[in-house]
Coordinates of C-alpha atoms in Angstrom, one line a residue:
X723 CA 0.0 0.0 0.0
X724 CA 3.0 2.3 0.5
X725 CA 3.8 2.1 -3.2
X726 CA 0.2 3.1 -4.0
X727 CA 0.4 6.1 -1.6
X728 CA 3.7 7.2 -3.1
X729 CA 2.2 7.0 -6.6
X730 CA -0.8 9.0 -5.5
X731 CA 1.4 11.8 -4.2
X732 CA 3.5 11.8 -7.4
X733 CA 0.4 12.0 -9.6
X734 CA -0.8 15.0 -7.5
X735 CA 2.6 16.8 -7.8
X736 CA 2.5 16.2 -11.6
X737 CA -0.8 18.2 -11.7
X738 CA -3.1 15.3 -12.4
X739 CA -6.7 15.8 -11.5
X740 CA -7.4 14.4 -8.0
X741 CA -10.0 11.9 -9.1
X742 CA -7.7 10.4 -11.7
X743 CA -4.8 10.3 -9.2
X744 CA -7.0 8.4 -6.8
X745 CA -8.4 6.0 -9.4
X746 CA -5.1 5.2 -11.1
X747 CA -3.1 4.8 -7.9
X748 CA -5.9 2.6 -6.6
X749 CA -5.7 0.4 -9.7
X750 CA -2.0 0.0 -9.1
X751 CA -2.9 -1.9 -5.9
X752 CA -4.7 -4.6 -8.0
X753 CA -1.6 -4.9 -10.3
X754 CA 0.4 -5.9 -7.2
X755 CA -2.2 -8.7 -6.4
X756 CA -2.9 -10.5 -9.6
X757 CA -4.8 -13.1 -7.7
X758 CA -7.6 -10.5 -7.1
X759 CA -10.3 -10.5 -9.9
X760 CA -9.9 -7.5 -12.2
X761 CA -13.7 -7.0 -12.1
X762 CA -13.5 -5.8 -8.5
X763 CA -12.3 -2.2 -9.4
X764 CA -15.3 -1.8 -11.7
X765 CA -17.7 -3.3 -9.1
X766 CA -16.6 -1.2 -6.2
X767 CA -16.6 2.0 -8.4
X768 CA -20.2 1.4 -9.4
X769 CA -21.4 0.3 -6.0
X770 CA -19.9 3.4 -4.3
X771 CA -22.4 5.6 -6.2
X772 CA -25.4 3.4 -5.3
X773 CA -25.8 4.7 -1.7
X774 CA -29.2 6.3 -1.4
X775 CA -28.0 8.8 1.2
X776 CA -25.6 10.3 -1.3
X777 CA -28.6 11.7 -3.2
X778 CA -28.4 14.6 -0.8
X779 CA -25.1 15.7 -2.4
X780 CA -26.4 16.6 -5.9
X781 CA -29.6 18.0 -4.4
X782 CA -27.9 20.4 -2.0
X783 CA -25.5 21.5 -4.7
X784 CA -28.4 22.3 -7.0
X785 CA -30.2 24.1 -4.2
X786 CA -27.1 26.2 -3.4
X787 CA -26.7 27.2 -7.0
X788 CA -30.4 28.1 -7.3
X789 CA -30.2 30.2 -4.2
X790 CA -27.2 32.1 -5.6
X791 CA -29.3 32.9 -8.6
X792 CA -32.3 33.9 -6.5
X793 CA -31.0 37.3 -5.5
X794 CA -29.8 36.0 -2.1
X795 CA -26.2 37.1 -2.3
X796 CA -26.7 40.9 -2.6
X797 CA -29.3 40.9 0.2
X798 CA -26.9 39.0 2.5
X799 CA -24.1 41.4 1.6
X800 CA -26.3 44.3 2.7
X801 CA -27.1 42.5 6.0
X802 CA -23.5 41.7 6.6
X803 CA -22.6 45.4 6.1
X804 CA -25.2 46.5 8.6
X805 CA -24.0 43.9 11.2
X806 CA -20.3 44.4 11.0
X807 CA -19.6 47.5 8.9
X808 CA -18.7 49.7 11.9
X809 CA -16.0 47.3 13.2
X810 CA -12.3 47.9 12.6
X811 CA -11.3 46.2 9.4
X812 CA -14.3 47.4 7.3
X813 CA -14.9 45.2 4.4
X814 CA -12.8 42.4 5.9
X815 CA -15.3 42.2 8.8
X816 CA -18.1 42.4 6.3
X817 CA -16.6 39.5 4.3
X818 CA -16.5 37.3 7.4
X819 CA -20.1 38.1 8.2
X820 CA -21.1 37.3 4.6
X821 CA -19.2 33.9 4.9
X822 CA -21.2 33.1 8.0
X823 CA -24.5 34.1 6.4
X824 CA -23.7 32.3 3.1
X825 CA -22.5 29.1 4.7
X826 CA -26.0 27.5 4.6
X827 CA -26.4 28.6 1.0
X828 CA -23.3 27.7 -0.9
X829 CA -22.2 24.6 1.1
X830 CA -18.7 24.8 -0.6
X831 CA -15.7 26.6 0.9
X832 CA -14.0 26.9 -2.6
X833 CA -17.2 28.3 -4.2
X834 CA -17.7 30.8 -1.3
X835 CA -14.1 32.0 -1.4
X836 CA -14.1 32.5 -5.2
X837 CA -17.5 34.3 -5.1
X838 CA -16.3 36.7 -2.4
X839 CA -13.0 37.4 -4.1
X840 CA -15.0 38.5 -7.2
X841 CA -17.4 40.6 -5.1
X842 CA -15.2 42.2 -2.5
X843 CA -11.6 41.7 -3.5
X844 CA -10.9 44.7 -5.6
X845 CA -13.0 46.9 -3.3
X846 CA -10.9 45.9 -0.3
X847 CA -7.6 46.6 -2.2
X848 CA -9.0 50.0 -3.3
X849 CA -9.6 50.8 0.4
X850 CA -5.9 50.2 1.3
X851 CA -5.9 46.5 2.2
X852 CA -2.8 44.7 0.9
X853 CA -3.4 42.0 -1.7
X854 CA -2.0 39.3 0.6
X855 CA -4.2 40.2 3.5
X856 CA -7.2 40.6 1.2
X857 CA -6.7 37.1 -0.4
X858 CA -6.1 35.6 3.1
X859 CA -9.2 36.9 4.7
X860 CA -11.4 36.1 1.7
X861 CA -10.0 32.6 1.6
X862 CA -10.0 31.8 5.3
X863 CA -13.4 33.2 5.9
X864 CA -14.8 30.3 3.8
X865 CA -13.7 27.9 6.6
X866 CA -17.2 28.6 8.1
X867 CA -19.0 27.3 5.0
X868 CA -18.6 23.5 5.4
X869 CA -19.8 23.4 9.0
X870 CA -23.0 25.4 8.5
X871 CA -25.8 23.2 7.2
X872 CA -25.9 21.8 4.6
X873 CA -22.1 21.4 4.3
X874 CA -21.2 18.7 1.8
X875 CA -18.4 17.4 4.0
X876 CA -21.0 16.7 6.7
X877 CA -23.1 14.6 4.3
X878 CA -20.0 12.6 3.1
X879 CA -18.7 12.0 6.7
X880 CA -22.1 11.0 8.0
X881 CA -22.8 8.7 5.0
X882 CA -19.4 7.0 5.2
X883 CA -19.2 6.7 9.0
X884 CA -22.9 6.0 9.6
X885 CA -23.3 9.1 11.8
X886 CA -26.5 11.1 12.1
X887 CA -26.4 13.8 9.6
X888 CA -29.1 15.7 11.5
X889 CA -26.9 15.8 14.6
X890 CA -23.9 16.9 12.4
X891 CA -25.9 19.7 11.0
X892 CA -26.9 20.9 14.5
X893 CA -23.3 20.5 15.8
X894 CA -21.9 23.0 13.2
X895 CA -23.5 26.2 14.4
X896 CA -21.6 26.9 17.6
X897 CA -18.1 26.0 16.1
X898 CA -18.9 28.2 13.1
X899 CA -19.8 31.1 15.4
X900 CA -16.5 30.6 17.4
X901 CA -14.5 30.6 14.1
X902 CA -16.2 33.8 13.1
X903 CA -15.4 35.5 16.4
X904 CA -11.7 34.2 16.3
X905 CA -11.2 35.4 12.7
X906 CA -13.0 38.7 13.4
X907 CA -10.6 39.3 16.4
X908 CA -7.6 38.6 14.2
X909 CA -8.8 41.1 11.6
X910 CA -9.5 43.6 14.3
X911 CA -6.0 43.4 15.7
X912 CA -4.5 43.6 12.2
X913 CA -6.7 46.5 11.3
X914 CA -5.9 48.5 14.5
X915 CA -2.1 48.0 13.8
X916 CA -2.3 49.0 10.2
X917 CA -5.0 51.7 10.4
X918 CA -7.7 50.0 8.3
X919 CA -10.9 52.0 8.7
X920 CA -14.5 50.8 9.3
X921 CA -16.7 50.5 6.3
X922 CA -19.5 52.5 8.0
X923 CA -18.9 55.4 10.3
X924 CA -22.6 55.9 11.2
X925 CA -24.7 53.4 13.2
X926 CA -27.4 51.9 11.0
X927 CA -30.9 53.1 11.9
X928 CA -33.6 50.6 13.1
X929 CA -35.4 51.0 9.8
X930 CA -32.2 50.2 7.8
X931 CA -31.4 47.2 10.0
X932 CA -35.0 45.9 9.7
X933 CA -34.9 46.2 5.9
X934 CA -31.6 44.4 5.7
X935 CA -32.9 41.6 8.0
X936 CA -36.1 41.2 5.9
X937 CA -34.0 41.0 2.8
X938 CA -31.8 38.2 4.1
X939 CA -34.4 36.3 6.2
X940 CA -35.1 33.6 3.7
X941 CA -31.4 32.6 3.4
X942 CA -31.1 32.7 7.2
X943 CA -34.1 30.4 7.5
X944 CA -32.7 27.8 5.1
X945 CA -30.5 25.9 7.7
X946 CA -33.3 26.2 10.3
X947 CA -35.7 24.7 7.7
X948 CA -33.3 21.8 7.3
X949 CA -32.9 21.1 11.0
X950 CA -36.6 21.4 11.9
X951 CA -37.5 19.0 9.0
X952 CA -34.9 16.5 10.2
X953 CA -35.8 16.9 13.9
X954 CA -39.5 16.5 13.3
X955 CA -39.0 13.4 11.1
X956 CA -40.6 15.0 8.1
X957 CA -37.6 14.3 5.8
X958 CA -34.7 12.0 5.7
X959 CA -31.3 13.6 4.8
X960 CA -31.8 12.5 1.2
X961 CA -35.4 13.7 0.9
X962 CA -34.6 17.1 2.5
X963 CA -32.2 17.8 -0.4
X964 CA -35.0 17.6 -2.9
X965 CA -37.1 19.8 -0.6
X966 CA -34.3 22.3 -0.4
X967 CA -34.4 22.6 -4.2
X968 CA -38.1 23.4 -4.1
X969 CA -37.4 25.9 -1.3
X970 CA -34.8 27.6 -3.5
X971 CA -37.2 27.7 -6.5
X972 CA -40.0 29.2 -4.4
X973 CA -37.7 32.0 -3.1
X974 CA -36.3 32.8 -6.5
X975 CA -39.5 32.6 -8.6
X976 CA -42.3 33.6 -6.2
X977 CA -40.7 35.6 -3.3
X978 CA -37.8 37.5 -4.8
X979 CA -39.1 37.2 -8.4
X980 CA -35.5 37.4 -9.7
X981 CA -35.0 34.0 -11.2
X982 CA -35.6 33.9 -14.9
X983 CA -35.3 31.0 -17.3
X984 CA -31.7 31.9 -18.1
X985 CA -30.8 32.0 -14.4
X986 CA -32.3 28.5 -14.0
X987 CA -30.3 27.1 -16.9
X988 CA -27.1 28.7 -15.5
X989 CA -27.8 27.1 -12.1
X990 CA -28.4 23.7 -13.7
X991 CA -25.2 24.0 -15.8
X992 CA -23.1 24.9 -12.8
X993 CA -24.6 22.1 -10.7
X994 CA -23.9 19.5 -13.4
X995 CA -20.2 20.4 -13.4
X996 CA -20.1 20.4 -9.5
X997 CA -22.0 17.2 -9.1
X998 CA -20.0 15.4 -11.8
X999 CA -16.7 16.4 -10.2
X1000 CA -17.8 15.3 -6.7
X1001 CA -19.5 12.0 -7.7
X1002 CA -16.7 11.0 -10.0
X1003 CA -14.3 11.6 -7.1
X1004 CA -16.5 9.6 -4.7
X1005 CA -16.8 6.7 -7.2
X1006 CA -13.0 6.4 -7.9
X1007 CA -12.2 6.7 -4.2
X1008 CA -13.8 3.3 -3.7
X1009 CA -10.9 1.6 -5.6
X1010 CA -8.3 3.3 -3.3
X1011 CA -10.4 2.5 -0.2
X1012 CA -10.7 -1.2 -1.1
X1013 CA -6.9 -1.5 -0.9
X1014 CA -6.8 0.4 2.4
X1015 CA -9.2 -2.0 4.0
X1016 CA -7.6 -5.1 2.5
X1017 CA -4.2 -4.1 3.7
X1018 CA -5.6 -3.3 7.2
X1019 CA -4.3 0.2 7.1
X1020 CA -6.8 1.4 9.7
X1021 CA -5.5 -1.2 12.2
X1022 CA -1.9 -0.2 11.5
X1023 CA -2.4 3.5 11.9
X1024 CA -4.6 2.9 15.0
X1025 CA -1.7 0.9 16.5
X1026 CA 0.8 3.7 15.9
X1027 CA -1.5 6.3 17.5
X1028 CA -2.4 4.2 20.5
X1029 CA 1.3 3.4 20.9
X1030 CA 1.8 7.1 21.5
X1031 CA -1.2 7.7 23.7
X1032 CA -4.5 6.2 24.6
X1033 CA -6.0 9.4 25.8
X1034 CA -9.0 10.4 23.6
X1035 CA -8.0 14.1 23.5
X1036 CA -4.4 13.2 22.7
X1037 CA -5.5 10.9 20.0
X1038 CA -7.7 13.6 18.5
X1039 CA -4.8 16.1 18.5
X1040 CA -2.6 13.6 16.7
X1041 CA -5.3 12.9 14.1
X1042 CA -5.8 16.7 13.6
X1043 CA -2.0 17.2 13.1
X1044 CA -2.0 14.3 10.6
X1045 CA -5.0 15.7 8.7
X1046 CA -3.4 19.2 8.6
X1047 CA -0.2 17.7 7.2
X1048 CA -2.1 15.7 4.6
X1049 CA -4.2 18.8 3.8
X1050 CA -1.0 20.4 2.4
X1051 CA -1.3 18.0 -0.5
X1052 CA -4.8 16.6 -0.6
X1053 CA -8.2 18.2 -1.1
X1054 CA -10.6 18.3 1.9
X1055 CA -13.3 16.2 0.2
X1056 CA -10.7 13.5 -0.6
X1057 CA -9.5 13.5 3.0
X1058 CA -13.0 13.1 4.4
X1059 CA -13.7 10.2 2.0
X1060 CA -10.3 8.4 2.6
X1061 CA -9.7 9.0 6.3
X1062 CA -13.2 8.7 7.8
X1063 CA -13.0 4.8 7.6
X1064 CA -9.5 4.9 9.2
X1065 CA -10.0 7.3 12.1
X1066 CA -13.6 7.0 13.1
X1067 CA -13.4 3.3 14.3
X1068 CA -10.5 4.4 16.5
X1069 CA -12.5 7.2 18.0
X1070 CA -15.4 4.8 18.6
X1071 CA -13.1 2.3 20.2
X1072 CA -12.0 5.0 22.7
X1073 CA -15.7 5.8 23.3
X1074 CA -15.4 9.3 21.7
X1075 CA -18.5 10.9 20.2
X1076 CA -18.5 10.6 16.4
X1077 CA -20.4 13.9 16.0
X1078 CA -17.8 15.7 18.1
X1079 CA -15.0 14.1 16.1
X1080 CA -16.7 14.7 12.8
X1081 CA -16.9 18.5 13.3
X1082 CA -13.2 18.7 14.5
X1083 CA -12.2 16.4 11.6
X1084 CA -14.1 18.5 9.0
X1085 CA -12.6 21.8 10.2
X1086 CA -9.1 20.3 10.1
X1087 CA -9.6 18.9 6.6
X1088 CA -11.0 22.1 5.4
X1089 CA -8.0 24.1 6.5
X1090 CA -6.1 22.3 3.7
X1091 CA -8.1 24.3 1.2
X1092 CA -6.4 27.4 2.3
X1093 CA -2.8 26.3 2.7
X1094 CA 0.0 25.8 0.1
X1095 CA 1.1 24.0 -1.9
X1096 CA -2.2 22.7 -3.3
X1097 CA -5.0 24.6 -1.5
X1098 CA -7.9 24.9 -4.0
X1099 CA -9.5 27.9 -2.3
X1100 CA -6.2 29.6 -1.9
X1101 CA -5.4 29.3 -5.6
X1102 CA -8.9 30.3 -6.6
X1103 CA -8.6 33.6 -4.6
X1104 CA -5.0 34.3 -5.5
X1105 CA -5.8 33.8 -9.2
X1106 CA -8.7 36.2 -9.1
X1107 CA -6.8 38.8 -7.2
X1108 CA -3.5 38.3 -8.9
X1109 CA -1.8 37.7 -5.6
X1110 CA 1.5 35.8 -5.1
X1111 CA 1.2 32.7 -2.9
X1112 CA 4.2 33.9 -0.8
X1113 CA 2.4 37.2 0.1
X1114 CA -0.8 35.3 0.8
X1115 CA 1.0 32.8 3.1
X1116 CA 2.7 35.6 5.2
X1117 CA -0.4 37.6 5.6
X1118 CA -2.6 34.6 6.5
X1119 CA -0.5 33.5 9.5
X1120 CA -2.7 35.3 12.1
X1121 CA -5.8 33.8 10.5
X1122 CA -4.3 30.3 10.6
X1123 CA -3.4 30.7 14.3
X1124 CA -7.0 31.8 15.0
X1125 CA -8.5 28.8 13.2
X1126 CA -6.1 26.5 14.8
X1127 CA -6.8 27.8 18.3
X1128 CA -10.6 27.2 17.8
X1129 CA -9.8 23.7 16.6
X1130 CA -7.9 23.0 19.8
X1131 CA -10.7 24.5 21.9
X1132 CA -13.3 22.2 20.2
X1133 CA -11.1 19.1 20.9
X1134 CA -10.8 19.8 24.6
X1135 CA -14.3 21.2 25.2
X1136 CA -16.6 18.8 23.4
X1137 CA -19.7 20.5 24.9
X1138 CA -19.3 23.4 22.5
X1139 CA -19.9 21.0 19.7
X1140 CA -22.5 18.7 21.3
X1141 CA -24.6 21.2 23.2
X1142 CA -27.0 21.9 20.3
X1143 CA -27.4 18.3 19.0
X1144 CA -28.2 17.1 22.5
X1145 CA -30.7 20.0 23.0
X1146 CA -32.5 19.3 19.7
X1147 CA -32.2 15.5 19.3
X1148 CA -31.7 14.3 23.0

């Protein structure tokens, strides 16, 4: 299996698309074992896509794209400006608020980072922010997106690990709020040191705040709609994805009345590309995962970790460090698909809570999207803003420390993650 892993890393460094790197390196495993039937790679690839729960993935992707074409984004930007425009850091604080508000809409850290870079990037630079800091805050702000329902990472983790997706959805809110506060504090300190001014100098009136809240209320109710439907047993996680699509259509066509035929076609077109990429990756990951299970890699890694410590918190810290290191080279979605079957059984063996671990794991895996050398969100933002990766890395260090501090806090204070799931689901 070591040869397969080395081949996978080499393929990534060559610039090969991640799905092909996983599939081809996984196929190399079967070449090493000619006694295994060559029909197995085909069978496991097809069977991986036959999981009914995975229907939630394309449905939520489509719902997110429809909401983005329903006039939601501009309304949420107005609300974010009203909420945080008077804080030191101006548009940087607004971008963080927008990430928090958009988390339940886009569901994708990369999509959220790229969208905000196009919307706010040049405006921030024009107001005196350096390109490196602008790219850093627009990138790292998107760390909120995957842990606010309906994050795709939660659906994948819950499906692979047989963990309640409803509980995962509920568990994401408090950590997302803590990440928002930590990143906002880092921006405030940087802004005070550099003299970045607030975006708004006058406190918004009650009428203005009320109008902004009314404009964004339907997007804010979206994750609440998901949780209530799951808690009341009205929907399964798969069914609620389809209902989310209907919700998005109703908002765009009947409430905001901004979605036209062209917008609908553009949303479908973008969703087809996103769904194809995600599902192709999931399908080919089955070939790689088959070798991992057959070689008993989870048992080997568990033995190494338990050899260092049998303390649950210590084990989680080691896992997070491993995931952060792997995230330098591997996409977050791939990490969730590949590492959930390895680490989750170890957490269960130590009587850890899979929901608690899942949120910490997803946060750690998502950080890789924002770090060199292969962070997808980092490259998307740097490309749009024409920012050098070196400048981005230097300016992002305070943001990285803020996110890392919250991750450690979540490990040692599980109640922050589990409070809401226990309140809603018992």
